[in-house]
Short mmCIF file of C-alpha atoms in Angstrom, two decimals:
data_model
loop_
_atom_site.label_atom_id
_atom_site.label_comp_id
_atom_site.label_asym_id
_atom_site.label_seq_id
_atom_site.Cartn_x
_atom_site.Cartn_y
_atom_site.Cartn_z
CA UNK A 4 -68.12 39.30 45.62
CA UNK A 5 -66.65 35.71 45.46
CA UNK A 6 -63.16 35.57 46.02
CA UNK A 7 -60.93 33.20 44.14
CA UNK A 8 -58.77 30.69 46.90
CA UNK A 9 -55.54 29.05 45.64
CA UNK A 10 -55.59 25.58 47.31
CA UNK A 11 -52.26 24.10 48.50
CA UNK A 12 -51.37 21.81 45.95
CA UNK A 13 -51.98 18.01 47.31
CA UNK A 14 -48.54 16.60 47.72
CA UNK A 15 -47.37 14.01 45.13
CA UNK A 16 -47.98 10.04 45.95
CA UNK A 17 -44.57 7.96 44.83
CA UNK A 18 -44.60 4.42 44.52
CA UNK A 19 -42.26 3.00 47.48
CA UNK A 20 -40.58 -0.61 48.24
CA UNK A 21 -39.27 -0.92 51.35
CA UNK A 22 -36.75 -3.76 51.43
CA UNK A 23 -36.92 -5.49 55.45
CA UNK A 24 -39.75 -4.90 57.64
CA UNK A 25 -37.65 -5.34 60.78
CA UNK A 26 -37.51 -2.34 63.21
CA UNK A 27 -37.11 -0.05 60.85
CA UNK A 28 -38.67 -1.18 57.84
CA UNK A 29 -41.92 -1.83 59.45
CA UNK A 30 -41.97 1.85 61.01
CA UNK A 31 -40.79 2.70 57.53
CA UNK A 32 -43.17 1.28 55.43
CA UNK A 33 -46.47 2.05 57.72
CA UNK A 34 -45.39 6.08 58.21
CA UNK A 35 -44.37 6.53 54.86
CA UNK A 36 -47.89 4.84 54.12
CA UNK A 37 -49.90 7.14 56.33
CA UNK A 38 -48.33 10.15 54.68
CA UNK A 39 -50.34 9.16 51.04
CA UNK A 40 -47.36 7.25 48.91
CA UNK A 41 -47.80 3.69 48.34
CA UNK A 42 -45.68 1.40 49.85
CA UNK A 43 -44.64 -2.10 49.42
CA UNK A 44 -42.67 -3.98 52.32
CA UNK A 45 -40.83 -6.94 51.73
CA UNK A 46 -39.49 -9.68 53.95
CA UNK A 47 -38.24 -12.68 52.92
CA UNK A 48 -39.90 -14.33 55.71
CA UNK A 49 -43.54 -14.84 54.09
CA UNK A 50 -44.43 -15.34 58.14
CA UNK A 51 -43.81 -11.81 59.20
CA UNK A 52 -45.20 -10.53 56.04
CA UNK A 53 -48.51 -12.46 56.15
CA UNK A 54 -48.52 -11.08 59.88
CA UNK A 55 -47.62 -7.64 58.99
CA UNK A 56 -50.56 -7.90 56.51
CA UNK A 57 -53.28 -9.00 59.36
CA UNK A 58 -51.95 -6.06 61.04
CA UNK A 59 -50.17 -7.47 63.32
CA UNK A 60 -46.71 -6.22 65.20
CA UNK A 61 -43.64 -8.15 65.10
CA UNK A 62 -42.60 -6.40 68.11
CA UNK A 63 -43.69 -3.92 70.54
CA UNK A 64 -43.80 -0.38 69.54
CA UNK A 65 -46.37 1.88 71.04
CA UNK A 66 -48.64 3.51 68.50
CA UNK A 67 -47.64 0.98 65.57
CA UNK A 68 -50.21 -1.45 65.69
CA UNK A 69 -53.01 1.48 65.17
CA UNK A 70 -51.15 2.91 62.76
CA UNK A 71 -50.61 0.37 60.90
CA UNK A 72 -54.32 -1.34 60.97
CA UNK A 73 -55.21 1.91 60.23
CA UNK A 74 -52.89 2.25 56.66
CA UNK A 75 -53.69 -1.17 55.88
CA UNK A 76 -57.52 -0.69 55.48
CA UNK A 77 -56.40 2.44 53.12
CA UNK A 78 -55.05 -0.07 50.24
CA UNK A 79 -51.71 2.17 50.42
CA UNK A 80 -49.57 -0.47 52.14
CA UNK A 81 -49.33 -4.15 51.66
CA UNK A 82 -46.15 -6.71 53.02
CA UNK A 83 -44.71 -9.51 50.48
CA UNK A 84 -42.16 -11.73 50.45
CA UNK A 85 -42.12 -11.88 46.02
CA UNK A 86 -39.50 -9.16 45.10
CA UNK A 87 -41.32 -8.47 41.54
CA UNK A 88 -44.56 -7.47 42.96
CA UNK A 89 -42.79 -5.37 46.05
CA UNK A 90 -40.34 -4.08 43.42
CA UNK A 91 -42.35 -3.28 40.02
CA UNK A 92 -42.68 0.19 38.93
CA UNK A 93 -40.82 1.36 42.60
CA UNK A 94 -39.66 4.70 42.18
CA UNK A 95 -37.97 4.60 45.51
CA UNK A 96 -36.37 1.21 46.89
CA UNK A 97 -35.61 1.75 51.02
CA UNK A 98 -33.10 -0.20 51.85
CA UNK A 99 -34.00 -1.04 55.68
CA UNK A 100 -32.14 -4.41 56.68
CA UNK A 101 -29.80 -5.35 59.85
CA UNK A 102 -26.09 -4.83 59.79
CA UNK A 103 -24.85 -6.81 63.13
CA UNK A 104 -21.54 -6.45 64.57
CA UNK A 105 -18.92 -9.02 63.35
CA UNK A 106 -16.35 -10.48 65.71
CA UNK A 107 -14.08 -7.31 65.23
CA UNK A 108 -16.81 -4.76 65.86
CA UNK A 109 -17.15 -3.85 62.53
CA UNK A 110 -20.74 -4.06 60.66
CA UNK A 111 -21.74 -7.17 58.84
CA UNK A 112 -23.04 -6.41 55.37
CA UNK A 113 -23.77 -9.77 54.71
CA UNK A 114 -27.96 -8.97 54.52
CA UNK A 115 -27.10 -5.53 52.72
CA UNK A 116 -25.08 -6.91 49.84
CA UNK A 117 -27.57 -9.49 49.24
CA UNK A 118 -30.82 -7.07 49.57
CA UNK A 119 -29.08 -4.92 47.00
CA UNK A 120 -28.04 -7.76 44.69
CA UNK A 121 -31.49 -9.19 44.73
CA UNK A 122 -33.40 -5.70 43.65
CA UNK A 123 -31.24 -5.60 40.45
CA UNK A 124 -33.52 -8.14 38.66
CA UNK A 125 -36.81 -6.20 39.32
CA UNK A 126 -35.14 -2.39 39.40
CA UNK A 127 -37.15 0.24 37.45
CA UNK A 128 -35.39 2.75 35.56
CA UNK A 129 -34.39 5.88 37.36
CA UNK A 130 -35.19 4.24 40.87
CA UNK A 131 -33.88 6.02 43.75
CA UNK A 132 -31.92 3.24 46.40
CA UNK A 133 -32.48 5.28 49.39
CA UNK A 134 -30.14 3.28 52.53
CA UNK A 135 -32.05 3.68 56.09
CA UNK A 136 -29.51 0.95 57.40
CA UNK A 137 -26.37 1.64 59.60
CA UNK A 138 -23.46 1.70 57.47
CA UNK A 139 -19.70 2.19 56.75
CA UNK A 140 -18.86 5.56 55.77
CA UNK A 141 -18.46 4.63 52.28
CA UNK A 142 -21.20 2.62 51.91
CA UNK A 143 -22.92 4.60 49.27
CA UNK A 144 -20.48 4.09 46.70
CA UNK A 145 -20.35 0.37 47.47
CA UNK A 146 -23.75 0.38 47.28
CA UNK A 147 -23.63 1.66 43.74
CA UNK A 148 -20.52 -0.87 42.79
CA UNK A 149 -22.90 -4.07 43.87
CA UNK A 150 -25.81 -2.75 42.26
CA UNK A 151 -23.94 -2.16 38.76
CA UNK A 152 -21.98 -5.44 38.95
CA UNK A 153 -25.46 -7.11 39.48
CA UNK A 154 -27.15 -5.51 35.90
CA UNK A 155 -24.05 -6.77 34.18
CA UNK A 156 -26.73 -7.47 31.49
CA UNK A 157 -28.46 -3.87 31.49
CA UNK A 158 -25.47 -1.70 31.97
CA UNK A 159 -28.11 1.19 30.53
CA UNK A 160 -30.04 1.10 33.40
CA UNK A 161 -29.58 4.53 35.24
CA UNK A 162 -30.58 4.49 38.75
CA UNK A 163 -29.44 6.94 41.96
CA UNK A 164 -28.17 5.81 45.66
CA UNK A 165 -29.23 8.39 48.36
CA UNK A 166 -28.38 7.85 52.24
CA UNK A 167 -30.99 8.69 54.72
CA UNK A 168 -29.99 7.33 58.39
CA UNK A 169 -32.66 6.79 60.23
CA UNK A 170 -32.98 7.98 64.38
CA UNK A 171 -35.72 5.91 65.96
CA UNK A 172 -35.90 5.84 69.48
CA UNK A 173 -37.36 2.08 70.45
CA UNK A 174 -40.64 3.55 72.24
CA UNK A 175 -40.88 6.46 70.32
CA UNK A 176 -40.46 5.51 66.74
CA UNK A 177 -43.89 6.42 65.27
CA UNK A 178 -43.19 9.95 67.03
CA UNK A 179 -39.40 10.73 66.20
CA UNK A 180 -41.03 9.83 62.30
CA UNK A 181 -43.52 11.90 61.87
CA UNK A 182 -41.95 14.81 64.35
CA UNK A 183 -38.65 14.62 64.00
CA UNK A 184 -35.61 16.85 64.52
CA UNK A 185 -34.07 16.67 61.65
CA UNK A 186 -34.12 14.60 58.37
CA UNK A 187 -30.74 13.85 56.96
CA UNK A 188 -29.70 12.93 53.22
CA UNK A 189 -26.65 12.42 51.48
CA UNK A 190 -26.32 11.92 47.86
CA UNK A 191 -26.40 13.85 44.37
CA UNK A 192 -28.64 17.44 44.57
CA UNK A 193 -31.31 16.29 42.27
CA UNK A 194 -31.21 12.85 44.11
CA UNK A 195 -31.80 14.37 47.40
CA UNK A 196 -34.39 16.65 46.37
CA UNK A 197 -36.25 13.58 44.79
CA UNK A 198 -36.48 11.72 48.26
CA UNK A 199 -36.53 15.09 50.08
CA UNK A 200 -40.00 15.20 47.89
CA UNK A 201 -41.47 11.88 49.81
CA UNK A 202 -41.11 13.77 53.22
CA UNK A 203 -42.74 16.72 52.20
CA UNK A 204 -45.61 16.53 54.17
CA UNK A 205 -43.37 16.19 57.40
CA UNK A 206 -41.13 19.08 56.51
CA UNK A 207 -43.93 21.16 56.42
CA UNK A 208 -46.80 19.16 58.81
CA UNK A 209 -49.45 18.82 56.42
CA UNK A 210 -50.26 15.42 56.83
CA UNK A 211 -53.33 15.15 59.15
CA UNK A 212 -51.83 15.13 62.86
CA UNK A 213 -48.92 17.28 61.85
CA UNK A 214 -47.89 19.92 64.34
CA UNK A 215 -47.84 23.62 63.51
CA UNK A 216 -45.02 24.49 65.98
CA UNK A 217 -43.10 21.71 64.44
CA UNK A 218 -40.61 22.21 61.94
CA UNK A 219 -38.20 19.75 61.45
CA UNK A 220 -34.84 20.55 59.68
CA UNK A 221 -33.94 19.25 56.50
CA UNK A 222 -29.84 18.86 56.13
CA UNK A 223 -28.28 17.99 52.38
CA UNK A 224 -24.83 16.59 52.83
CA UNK A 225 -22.44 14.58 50.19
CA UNK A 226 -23.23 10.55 50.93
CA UNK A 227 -20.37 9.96 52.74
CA UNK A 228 -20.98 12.55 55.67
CA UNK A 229 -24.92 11.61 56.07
CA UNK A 230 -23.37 7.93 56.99
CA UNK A 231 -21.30 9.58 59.22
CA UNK A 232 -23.62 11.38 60.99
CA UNK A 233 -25.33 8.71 61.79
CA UNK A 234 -22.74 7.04 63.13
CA UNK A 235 -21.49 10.34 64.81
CA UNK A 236 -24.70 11.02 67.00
CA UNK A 237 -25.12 7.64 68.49
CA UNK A 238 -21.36 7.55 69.54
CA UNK A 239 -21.90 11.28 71.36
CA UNK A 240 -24.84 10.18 72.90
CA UNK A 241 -23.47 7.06 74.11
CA UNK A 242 -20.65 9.27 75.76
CA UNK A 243 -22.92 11.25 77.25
CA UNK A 244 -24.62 8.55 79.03
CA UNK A 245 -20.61 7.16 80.14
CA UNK A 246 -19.87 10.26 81.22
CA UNK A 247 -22.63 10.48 83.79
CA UNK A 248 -21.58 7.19 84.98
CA UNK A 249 -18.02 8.62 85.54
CA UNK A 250 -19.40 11.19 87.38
CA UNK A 251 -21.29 9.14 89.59
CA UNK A 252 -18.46 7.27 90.28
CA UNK A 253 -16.36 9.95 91.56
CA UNK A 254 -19.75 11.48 93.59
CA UNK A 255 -19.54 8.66 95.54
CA UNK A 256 -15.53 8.11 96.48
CA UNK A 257 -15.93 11.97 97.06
CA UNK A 258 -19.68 12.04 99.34
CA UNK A 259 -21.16 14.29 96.77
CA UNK A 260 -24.55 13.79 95.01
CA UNK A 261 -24.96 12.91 91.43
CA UNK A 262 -28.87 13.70 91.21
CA UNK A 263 -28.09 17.46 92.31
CA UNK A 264 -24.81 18.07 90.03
CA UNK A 265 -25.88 16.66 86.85
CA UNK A 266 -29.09 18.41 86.82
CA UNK A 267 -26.57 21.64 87.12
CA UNK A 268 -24.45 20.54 84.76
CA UNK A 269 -27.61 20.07 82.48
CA UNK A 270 -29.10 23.22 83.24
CA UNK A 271 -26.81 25.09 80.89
CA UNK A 272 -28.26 25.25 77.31
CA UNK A 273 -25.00 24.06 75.86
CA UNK A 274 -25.12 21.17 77.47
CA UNK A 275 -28.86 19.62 78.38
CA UNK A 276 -29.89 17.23 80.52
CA UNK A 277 -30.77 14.62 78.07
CA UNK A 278 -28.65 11.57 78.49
CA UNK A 279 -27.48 12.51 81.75
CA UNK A 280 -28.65 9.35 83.31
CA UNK A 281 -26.31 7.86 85.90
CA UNK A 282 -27.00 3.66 86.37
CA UNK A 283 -26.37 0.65 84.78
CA UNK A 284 -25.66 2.38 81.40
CA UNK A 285 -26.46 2.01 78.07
CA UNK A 286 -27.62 -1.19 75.94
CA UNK A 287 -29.61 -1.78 72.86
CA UNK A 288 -28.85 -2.31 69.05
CA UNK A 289 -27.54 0.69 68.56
CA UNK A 290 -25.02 2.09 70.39
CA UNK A 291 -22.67 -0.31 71.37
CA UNK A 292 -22.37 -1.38 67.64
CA UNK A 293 -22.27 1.95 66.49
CA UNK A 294 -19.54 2.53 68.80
CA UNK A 295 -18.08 -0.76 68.20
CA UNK A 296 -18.04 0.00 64.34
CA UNK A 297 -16.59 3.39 64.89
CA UNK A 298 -13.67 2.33 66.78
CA UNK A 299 -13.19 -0.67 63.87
CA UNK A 300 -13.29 1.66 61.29
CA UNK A 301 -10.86 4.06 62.84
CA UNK A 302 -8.32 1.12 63.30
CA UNK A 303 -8.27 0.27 59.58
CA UNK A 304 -6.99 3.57 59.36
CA UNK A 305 -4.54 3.47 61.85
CA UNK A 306 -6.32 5.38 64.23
CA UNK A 307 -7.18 4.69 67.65
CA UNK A 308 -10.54 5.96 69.23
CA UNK A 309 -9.57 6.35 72.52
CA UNK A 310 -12.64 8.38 73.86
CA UNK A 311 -15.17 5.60 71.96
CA UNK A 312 -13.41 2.89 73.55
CA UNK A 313 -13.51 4.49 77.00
CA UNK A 314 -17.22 5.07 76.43
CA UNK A 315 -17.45 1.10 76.42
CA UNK A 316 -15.20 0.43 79.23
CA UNK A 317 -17.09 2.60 81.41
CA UNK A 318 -20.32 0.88 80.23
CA UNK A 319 -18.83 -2.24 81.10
CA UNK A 320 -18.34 -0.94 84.19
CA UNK A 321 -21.06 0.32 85.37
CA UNK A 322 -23.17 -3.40 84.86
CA UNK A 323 -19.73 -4.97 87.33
CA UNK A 324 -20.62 -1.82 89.65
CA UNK A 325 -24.40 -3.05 90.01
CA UNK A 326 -22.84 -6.53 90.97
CA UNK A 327 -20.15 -5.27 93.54
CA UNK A 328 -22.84 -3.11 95.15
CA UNK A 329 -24.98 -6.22 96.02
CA UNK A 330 -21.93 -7.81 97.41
CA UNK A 331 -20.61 -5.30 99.43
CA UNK A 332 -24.37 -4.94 100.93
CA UNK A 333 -25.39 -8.82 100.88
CA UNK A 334 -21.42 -10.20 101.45
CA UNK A 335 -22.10 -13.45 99.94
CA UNK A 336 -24.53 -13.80 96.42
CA UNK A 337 -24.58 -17.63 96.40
CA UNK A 338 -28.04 -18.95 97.69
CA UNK A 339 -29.32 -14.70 97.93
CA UNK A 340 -32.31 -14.38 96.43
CA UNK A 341 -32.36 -11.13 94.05
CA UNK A 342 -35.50 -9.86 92.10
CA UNK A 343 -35.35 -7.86 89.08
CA UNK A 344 -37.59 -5.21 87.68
CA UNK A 345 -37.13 -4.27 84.37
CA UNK A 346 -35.42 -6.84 81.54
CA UNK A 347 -35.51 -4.67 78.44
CA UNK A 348 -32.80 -2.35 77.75
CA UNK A 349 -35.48 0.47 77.66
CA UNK A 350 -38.84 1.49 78.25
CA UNK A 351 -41.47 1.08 75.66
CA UNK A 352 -39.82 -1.60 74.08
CA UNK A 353 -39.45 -5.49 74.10
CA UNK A 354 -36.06 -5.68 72.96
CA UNK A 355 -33.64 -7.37 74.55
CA UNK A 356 -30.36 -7.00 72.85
CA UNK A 357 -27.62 -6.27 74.77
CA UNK A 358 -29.63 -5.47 77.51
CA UNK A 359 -28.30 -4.42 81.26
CA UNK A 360 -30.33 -6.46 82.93
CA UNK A 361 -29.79 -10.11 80.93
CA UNK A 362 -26.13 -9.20 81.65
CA UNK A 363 -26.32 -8.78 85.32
CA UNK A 364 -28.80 -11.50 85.62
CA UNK A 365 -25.82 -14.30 84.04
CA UNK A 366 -23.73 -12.32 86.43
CA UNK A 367 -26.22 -13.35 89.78
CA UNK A 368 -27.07 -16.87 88.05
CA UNK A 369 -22.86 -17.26 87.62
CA UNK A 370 -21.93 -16.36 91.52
CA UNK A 371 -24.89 -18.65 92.66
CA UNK A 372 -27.96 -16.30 93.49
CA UNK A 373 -31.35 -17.47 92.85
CA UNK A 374 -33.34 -14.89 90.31
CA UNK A 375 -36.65 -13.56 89.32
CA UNK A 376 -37.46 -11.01 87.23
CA UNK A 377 -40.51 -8.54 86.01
CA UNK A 378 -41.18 -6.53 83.01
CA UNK A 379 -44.03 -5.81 82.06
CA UNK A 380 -43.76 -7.05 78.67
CA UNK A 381 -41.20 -9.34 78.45
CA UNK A 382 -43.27 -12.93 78.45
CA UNK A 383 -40.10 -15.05 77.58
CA UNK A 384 -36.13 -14.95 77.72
CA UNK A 385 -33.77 -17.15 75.60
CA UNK A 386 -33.05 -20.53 76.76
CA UNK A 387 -29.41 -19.08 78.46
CA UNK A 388 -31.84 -17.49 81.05
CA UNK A 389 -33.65 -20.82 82.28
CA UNK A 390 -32.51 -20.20 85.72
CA UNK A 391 -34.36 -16.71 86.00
CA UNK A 392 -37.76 -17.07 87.17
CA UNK A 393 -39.94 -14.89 85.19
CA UNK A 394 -42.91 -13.59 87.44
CA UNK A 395 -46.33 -12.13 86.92
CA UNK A 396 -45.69 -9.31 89.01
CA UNK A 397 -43.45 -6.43 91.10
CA UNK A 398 -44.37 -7.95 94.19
CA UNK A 399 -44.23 -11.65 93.24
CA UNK A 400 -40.75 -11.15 91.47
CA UNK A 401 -40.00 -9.76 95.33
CA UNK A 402 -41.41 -12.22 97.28
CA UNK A 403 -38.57 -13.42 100.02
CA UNK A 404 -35.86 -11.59 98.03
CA UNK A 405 -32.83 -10.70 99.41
CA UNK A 406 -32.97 -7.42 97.49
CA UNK A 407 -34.56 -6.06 94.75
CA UNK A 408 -32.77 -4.31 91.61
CA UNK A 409 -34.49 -1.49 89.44
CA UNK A 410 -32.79 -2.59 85.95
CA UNK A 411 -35.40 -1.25 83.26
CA UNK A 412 -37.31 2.88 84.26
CA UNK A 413 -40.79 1.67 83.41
CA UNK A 414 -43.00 4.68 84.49
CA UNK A 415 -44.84 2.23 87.01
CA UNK A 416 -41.81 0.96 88.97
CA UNK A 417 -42.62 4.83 90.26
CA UNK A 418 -45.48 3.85 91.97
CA UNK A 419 -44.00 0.54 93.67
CA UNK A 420 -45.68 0.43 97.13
CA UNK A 421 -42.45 0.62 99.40
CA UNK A 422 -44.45 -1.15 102.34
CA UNK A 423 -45.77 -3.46 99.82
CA UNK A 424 -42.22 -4.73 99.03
CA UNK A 425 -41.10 -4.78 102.37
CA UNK A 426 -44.03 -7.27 103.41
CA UNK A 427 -43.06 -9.95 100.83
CA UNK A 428 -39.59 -9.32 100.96
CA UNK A 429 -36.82 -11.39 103.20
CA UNK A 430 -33.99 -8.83 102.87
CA UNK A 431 -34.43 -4.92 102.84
CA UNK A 432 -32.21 -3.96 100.14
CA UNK A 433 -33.36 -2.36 96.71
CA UNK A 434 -30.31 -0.93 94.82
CA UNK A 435 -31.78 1.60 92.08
CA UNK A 436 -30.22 0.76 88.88
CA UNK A 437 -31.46 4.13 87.18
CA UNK A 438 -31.79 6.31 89.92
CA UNK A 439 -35.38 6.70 89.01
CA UNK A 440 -37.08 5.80 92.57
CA UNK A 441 -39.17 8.55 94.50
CA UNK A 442 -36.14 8.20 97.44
CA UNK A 443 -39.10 10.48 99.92
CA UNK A 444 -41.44 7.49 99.32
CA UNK A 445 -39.15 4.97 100.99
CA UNK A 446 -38.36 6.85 104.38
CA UNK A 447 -39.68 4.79 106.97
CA UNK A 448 -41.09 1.75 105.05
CA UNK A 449 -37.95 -0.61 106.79
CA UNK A 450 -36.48 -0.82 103.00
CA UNK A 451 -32.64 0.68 102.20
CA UNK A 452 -32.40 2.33 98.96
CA UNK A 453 -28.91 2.45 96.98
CA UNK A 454 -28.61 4.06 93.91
CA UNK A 455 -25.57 5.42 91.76
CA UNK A 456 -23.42 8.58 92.30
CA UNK A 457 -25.24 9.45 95.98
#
């Protein structure tokens, strides 16, 4: 006897604009793409769109190029810089562009006021604005104030402002999308549930890839707590990290070993061992002006932040620490020839903002040492960094240095041959900037290795 199957019903497709296709537009657009809705991205540079378009990355994220290619050949997802063709008949408008720090730390809305006044124009009734970018807490209602002042002429135009911070790690973007932790969103009930709707297929893993064992939370808050949580995790994580490096600090005025009490300090479930990375601390986009913004807001509200600002100071810190060890090692930096491996301020990424190892590298270049540098995808610096030699190579970034710095992790300065180094080399110093170095693979290749905390 036939039996009668109930198919899962397909999930619904929503028309999406996605308004920047920076970092996280681009990841934005494509994922949202891949999971069936059709999506829209819109730049106002008609470069990056036309690029975005041939399927081709602004930046480097691993994964995102396929992914992309792959969406694009669908018909679901197209890049424009013409706001009436990304915006027509959008049920949801993501709102996905850059908020820098201003001279006082706090954000710069500047791009976000202007994204949201240009949408009014081309907004279709009952259009969810859903914010992805780092904001104020407050933002929201602002949000809504801009966008109503701007359809002064069609005051009966209803439309709905959700917050949805977004927690891409640079690297791991396509991954922390799809399979994330948790998806936050802040705004009315029915609202949420409307945009809650679009990430269906994650929440449950029914888009193809998806991951039984994976079953991201979904957490509903008011608008003005979803932009603080945002705000909140990168400013504990950031601590996390500056807390290491105080440890570290006191390890070594006290001859104890970081890399065997933070891993003990980790192994207890209420604390972890992710972040607990002793070196030349944090850098990025994020934290630092999350932090920054944090501390601002805090200020205009007569409070001060005195953990968030200690956070920095220890940051600051630990990038002068990298420089005093060289010193105290070399004596003199003037005419010393240091190499350095790693220029982005992570693996798996390209980016280059605020990164350690520009900062100690104007630090060497200031006190007169002669640099090179290696990363393996870094092709070019900005024109402040003419005096460091960019190099093809570990070995040819080491060739008659003085000593070598580990700035950046990337998985292959792991497999550095320590007698390969010490043949090129003039000096025999390598100070490990992340603590990251197989220490057993150095023992009797003629090279010192330094780290932090040990």
């Amino acid at each position: 006897m036939r039996q009668n199957v109930q198919r899962k019903p397909e999930p619904a497709r929503r028309k999406v604009a996605v308004i920047g296709t920076g970092y996280v537009g681009a990841v934005t657009s494509t994922c949202l793409a891949s999971l069936g809705h059709t999506v829209c991205g819109l730049d106002t540079d008609s470069t990056r769109a036309g690029q975005l378009n041939n399927g081709q990355t602004p930046f480097h994220e691993p994964g995102l190029p396929e992914i992309l290619k792959s969406t694009l050949s669908t018909g679901r997802l197209r890049f424009t810089d013409c706001h009436a063709e990304a915006l027509s008949d959008a049920e949801f408008v993501f709102l996905c562009v850059g908020t820098p720090p201003g001279p006082d730390g706090a954000p710069d809305l500047t791009q976000l006021e202007s994204a949201i006044q240009s949408l009014a124009p081309h907004l279709s009734a009952n259009a969810v604005i859903v914010n992805k970018s780092t904001v104020p807490v407050g933002s929201g209602n602002w949000t809504r104030t801009i966008l109503e002042d701007a359809l002064e002429g069609n005051r009966q135009l209803t439309f709905h402002v959700v917050s949805n911070p977004e927690f891409l790690r640079e690297g791991c973007a396509i991954e922390d999308f799809l399979y994330p932790d948790r998806i936050v969103l802040g705004g009315a009930p029915s609202d949420v549930s409307r945009v809650a709707e679009l990430y269906q297929p994650v929440l449950d893993q029914s888009f193809h890839g998806g991951r039984r064992g994976v079953k991201p939370s979904l957490i509903t808050t008011e608008l003005a707590s979803a932009e603080m949580i945002k705000y909140a995790a990168n400013a504990f994580l950031a601590t996390k990290i500056s807390f290491a490096n105080e440890m570290a600090q006191l390890c070594e005025l006290f001859g104890a070993d970081v890399r065997e009490v933070l891993p003990a300090i980790g192994a207890d479930h209420r604390v972890g061992n992710a972040f607990l990375n002793p070196g030349v601390g944090w850098g990025g986009s994020c934290f630092g002006k999350d932090v920054a913004a944090l501390i601002s807001t805090g200020q205009e509200y007569g409070y001060t932040s005195s953990m968030l600002q200690s956070t920095v100071e220890i940051n600051k810190l630990q990038r002068a620490s990298a420089i005093r060890k060289l010193q105290r090692e070399l004596h003199i930096l003037k005419g010393r020839r240091i190499a350095l491996l790693g220029l982005t301020f992570k693996p798996g990424t390209d980016d280059l903002r605020d990164a350690p190892a520009l900062d100690i590298a104007r630090r060497l270049l200031a006190a007169g040492a002669v640099v090179s540098a290696f990363d393996p995808v870094v092709k070019v610096l900005p024109d402040e960094y003419a005096g460091v030699r960019l190099t093809p190579d570990v070995y040819d970034a080491a060739d008659r240095a003085d000593a070598v710095v580990v700035v950046t992790e990337w998985p292959e300065f792991r497999q550095i041959d320590p007698h390969g180094l010490r043949r090129v080399m003039r000096g025999d110093l390598i100070l490990d900037g992340r603590n990251c170095l197989p220490e057993d693979s150095f023992i009797g290749s003629g090279l010192r290795l330094i780290g932090f905390g040990w």
